Coordinates of N, CA and C in Angstrom, one line a residue:
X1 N -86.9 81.0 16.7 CA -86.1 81.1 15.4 C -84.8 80.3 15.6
X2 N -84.2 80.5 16.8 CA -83.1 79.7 16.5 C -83.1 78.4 16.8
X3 N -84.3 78.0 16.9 CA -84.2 76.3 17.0 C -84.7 75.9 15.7
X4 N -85.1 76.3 15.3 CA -85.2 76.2 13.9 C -84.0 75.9 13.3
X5 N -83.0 76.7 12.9 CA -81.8 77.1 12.9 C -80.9 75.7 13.0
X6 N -81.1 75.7 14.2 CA -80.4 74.4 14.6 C -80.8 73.1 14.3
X7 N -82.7 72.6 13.7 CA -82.3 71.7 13.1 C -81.6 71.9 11.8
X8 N -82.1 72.7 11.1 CA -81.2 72.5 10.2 C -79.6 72.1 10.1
X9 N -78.7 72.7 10.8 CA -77.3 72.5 11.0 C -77.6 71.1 11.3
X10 N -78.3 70.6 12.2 CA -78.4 68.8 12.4 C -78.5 68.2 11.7
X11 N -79.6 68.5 10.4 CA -79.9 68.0 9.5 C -78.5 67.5 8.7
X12 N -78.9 66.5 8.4 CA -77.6 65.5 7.7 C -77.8 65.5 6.6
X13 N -77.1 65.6 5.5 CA -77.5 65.3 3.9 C -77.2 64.5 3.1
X14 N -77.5 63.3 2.3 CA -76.8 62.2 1.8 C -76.8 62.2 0.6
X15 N -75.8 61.4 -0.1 CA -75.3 61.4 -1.7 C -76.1 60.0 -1.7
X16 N -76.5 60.1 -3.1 CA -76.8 58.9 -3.6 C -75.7 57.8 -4.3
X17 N -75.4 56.8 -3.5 CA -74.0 56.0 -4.1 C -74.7 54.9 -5.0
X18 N -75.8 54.8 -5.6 CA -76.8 54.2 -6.5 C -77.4 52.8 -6.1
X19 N -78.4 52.2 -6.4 CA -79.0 51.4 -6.0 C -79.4 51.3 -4.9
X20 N -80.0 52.5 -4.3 CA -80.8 52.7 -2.9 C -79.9 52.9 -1.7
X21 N -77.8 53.2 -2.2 CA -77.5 52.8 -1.1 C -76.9 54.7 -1.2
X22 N -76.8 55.3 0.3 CA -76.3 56.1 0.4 C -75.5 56.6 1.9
X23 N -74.5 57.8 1.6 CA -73.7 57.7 2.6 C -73.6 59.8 3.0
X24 N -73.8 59.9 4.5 CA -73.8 61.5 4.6 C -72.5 61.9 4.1
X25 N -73.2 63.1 3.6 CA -72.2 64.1 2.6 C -71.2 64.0 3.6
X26 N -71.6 64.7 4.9 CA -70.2 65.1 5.6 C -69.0 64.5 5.8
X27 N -69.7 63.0 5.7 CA -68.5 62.0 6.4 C -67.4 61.7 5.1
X28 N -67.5 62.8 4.2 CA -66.9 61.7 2.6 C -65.7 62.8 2.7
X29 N -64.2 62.0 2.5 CA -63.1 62.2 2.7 C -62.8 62.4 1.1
X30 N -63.2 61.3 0.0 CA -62.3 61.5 -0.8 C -63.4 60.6 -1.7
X31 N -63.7 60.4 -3.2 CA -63.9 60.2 -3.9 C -62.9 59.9 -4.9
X32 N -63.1 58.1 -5.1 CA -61.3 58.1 -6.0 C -61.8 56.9 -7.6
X33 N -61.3 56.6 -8.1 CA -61.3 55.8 -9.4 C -60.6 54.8 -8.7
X34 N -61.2 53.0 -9.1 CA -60.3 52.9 -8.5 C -59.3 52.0 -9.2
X35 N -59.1 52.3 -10.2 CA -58.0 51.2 -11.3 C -56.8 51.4 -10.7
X36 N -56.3 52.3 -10.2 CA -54.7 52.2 -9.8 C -54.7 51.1 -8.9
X37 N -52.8 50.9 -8.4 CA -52.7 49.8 -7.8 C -52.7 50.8 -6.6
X38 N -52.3 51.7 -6.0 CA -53.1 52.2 -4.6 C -54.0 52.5 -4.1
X39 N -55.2 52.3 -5.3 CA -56.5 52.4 -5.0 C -56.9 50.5 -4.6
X40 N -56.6 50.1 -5.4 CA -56.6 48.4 -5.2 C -55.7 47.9 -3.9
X41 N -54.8 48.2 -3.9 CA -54.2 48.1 -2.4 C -55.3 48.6 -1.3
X42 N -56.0 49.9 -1.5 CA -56.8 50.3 -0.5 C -57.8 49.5 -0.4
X43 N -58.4 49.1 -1.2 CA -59.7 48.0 -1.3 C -59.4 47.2 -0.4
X44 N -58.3 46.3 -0.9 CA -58.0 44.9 -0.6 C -57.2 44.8 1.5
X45 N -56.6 46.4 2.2 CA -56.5 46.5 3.0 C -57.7 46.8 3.9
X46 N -58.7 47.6 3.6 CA -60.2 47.8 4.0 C -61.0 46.3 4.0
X47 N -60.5 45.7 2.9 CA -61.3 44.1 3.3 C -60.8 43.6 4.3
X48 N -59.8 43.3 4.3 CA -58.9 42.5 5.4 C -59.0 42.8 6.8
X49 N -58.8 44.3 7.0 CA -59.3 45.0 8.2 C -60.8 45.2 9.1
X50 N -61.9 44.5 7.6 CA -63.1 44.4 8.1 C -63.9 46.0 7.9
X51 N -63.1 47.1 7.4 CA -63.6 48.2 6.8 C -64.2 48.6 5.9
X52 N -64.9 47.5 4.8 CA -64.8 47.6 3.3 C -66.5 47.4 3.5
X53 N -66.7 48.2 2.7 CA -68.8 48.4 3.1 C -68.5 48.6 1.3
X54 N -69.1 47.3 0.9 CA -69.5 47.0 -0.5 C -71.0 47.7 -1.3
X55 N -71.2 48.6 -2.0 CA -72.3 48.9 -2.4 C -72.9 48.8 -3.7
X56 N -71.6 47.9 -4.6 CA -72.0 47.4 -6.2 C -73.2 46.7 -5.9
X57 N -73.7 46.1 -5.3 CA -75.1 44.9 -5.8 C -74.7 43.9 -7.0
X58 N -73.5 43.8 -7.0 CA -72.4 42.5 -8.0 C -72.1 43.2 -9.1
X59 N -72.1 44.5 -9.1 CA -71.3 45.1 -10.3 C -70.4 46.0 -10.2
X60 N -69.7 45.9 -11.7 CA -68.6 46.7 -11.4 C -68.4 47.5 -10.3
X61 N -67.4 47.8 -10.1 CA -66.6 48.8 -9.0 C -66.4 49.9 -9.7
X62 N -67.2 51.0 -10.0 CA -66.9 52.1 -10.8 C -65.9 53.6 -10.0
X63 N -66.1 53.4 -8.4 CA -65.5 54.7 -7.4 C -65.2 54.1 -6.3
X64 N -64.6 54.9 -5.6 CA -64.0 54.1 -4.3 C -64.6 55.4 -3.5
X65 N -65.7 55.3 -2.4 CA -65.5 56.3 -1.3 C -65.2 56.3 0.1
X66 N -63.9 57.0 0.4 CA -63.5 57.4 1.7 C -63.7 58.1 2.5
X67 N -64.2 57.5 3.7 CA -65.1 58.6 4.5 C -63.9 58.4 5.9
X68 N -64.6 59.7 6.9 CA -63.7 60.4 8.3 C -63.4 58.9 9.2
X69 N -64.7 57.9 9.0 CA -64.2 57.0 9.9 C -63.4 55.8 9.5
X70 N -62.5 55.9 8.0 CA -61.9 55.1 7.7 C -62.4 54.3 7.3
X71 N -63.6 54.1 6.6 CA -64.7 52.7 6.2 C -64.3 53.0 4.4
X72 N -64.4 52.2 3.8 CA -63.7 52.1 2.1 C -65.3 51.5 1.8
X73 N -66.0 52.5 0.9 CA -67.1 52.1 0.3 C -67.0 52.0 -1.3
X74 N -67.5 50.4 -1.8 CA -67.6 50.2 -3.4 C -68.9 51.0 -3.8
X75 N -68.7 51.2 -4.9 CA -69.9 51.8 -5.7 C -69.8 51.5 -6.7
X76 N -70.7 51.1 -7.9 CA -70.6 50.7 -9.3 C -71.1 52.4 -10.0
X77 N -71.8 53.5 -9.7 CA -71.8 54.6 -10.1 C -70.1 55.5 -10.2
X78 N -69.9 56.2 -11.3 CA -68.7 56.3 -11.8 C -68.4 58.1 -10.5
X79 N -67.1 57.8 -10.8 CA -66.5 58.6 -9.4 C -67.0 60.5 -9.7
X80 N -67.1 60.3 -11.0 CA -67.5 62.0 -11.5 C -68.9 62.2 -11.3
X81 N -69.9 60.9 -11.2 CA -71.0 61.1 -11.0 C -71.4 61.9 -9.6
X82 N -70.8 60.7 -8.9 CA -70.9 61.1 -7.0 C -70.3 62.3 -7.1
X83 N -69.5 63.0 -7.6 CA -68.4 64.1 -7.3 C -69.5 65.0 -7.4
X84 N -70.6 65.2 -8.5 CA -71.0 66.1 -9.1 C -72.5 66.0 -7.9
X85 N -72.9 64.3 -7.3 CA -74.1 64.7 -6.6 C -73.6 65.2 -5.2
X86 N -72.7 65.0 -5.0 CA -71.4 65.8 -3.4 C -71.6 66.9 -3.5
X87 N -71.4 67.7 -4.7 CA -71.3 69.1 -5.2 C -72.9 69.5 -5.1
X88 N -73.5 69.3 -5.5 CA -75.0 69.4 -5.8 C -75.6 70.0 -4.0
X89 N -75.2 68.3 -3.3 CA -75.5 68.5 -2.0 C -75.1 69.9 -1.4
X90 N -73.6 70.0 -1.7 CA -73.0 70.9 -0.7 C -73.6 72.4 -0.8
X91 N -73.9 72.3 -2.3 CA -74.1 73.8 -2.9 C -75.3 74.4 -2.5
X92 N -76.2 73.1 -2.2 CA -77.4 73.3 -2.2 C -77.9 73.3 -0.7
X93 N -77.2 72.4 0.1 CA -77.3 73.2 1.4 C -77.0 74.4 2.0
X94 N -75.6 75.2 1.2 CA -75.5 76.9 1.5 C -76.5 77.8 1.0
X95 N -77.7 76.9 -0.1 CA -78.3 78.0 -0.2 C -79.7 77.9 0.5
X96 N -79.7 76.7 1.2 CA -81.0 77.0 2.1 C -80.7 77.6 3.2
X97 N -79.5 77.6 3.8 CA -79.1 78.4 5.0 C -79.0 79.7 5.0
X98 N -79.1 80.5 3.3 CA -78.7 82.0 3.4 C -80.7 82.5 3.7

């Protein structure tokens, strides 16, 4: 039983950041909009640093996601969307563990 257990805790879960691309729930720091200019500042320093993992497929930039290891990911899906499949994941991992 308790190895059971444990994969699950291993088990990793991922958001869908749209068009096949996706990133584990756990590692997501921040989910942002990114029209401000310190969200565009953050873009444009994540490019230059070599951090910037692009996931539009040439379209708009609809969310900006921030993950633990510092990597700045585009998405053309809008930031409430991801928020809501983040939530989905989270919620729905506590209730396979009860």
């Amino acid at each position: 039983m308790e190895k059971q257990g444990q994969k699950q805790s291993q088990r990793q879960r991922l958001v869908s950041l749209g068009f096949g691309n996706f990133v584990v729930s756990g590692r997501i720091i921040a989910i942002v909009d990114p029209a401000s200019a310190p969200m565009r500042r953050l873009r444009e320093d994540a490019r230059q640093e070599g951090r910037l993992i692009d996931a539009t497929q040439g379209r708009k930039t609809r969310a900006i996601v921030v993950t633990d290891s510092n990597h700045v990911i585009l998405s053309a899906i809008q930031a409430e969307t991801i928020g809501q499949r983040f939530l989905a994941e989270e919620t729905g991992g506590k209730r396979e563990e009860e």
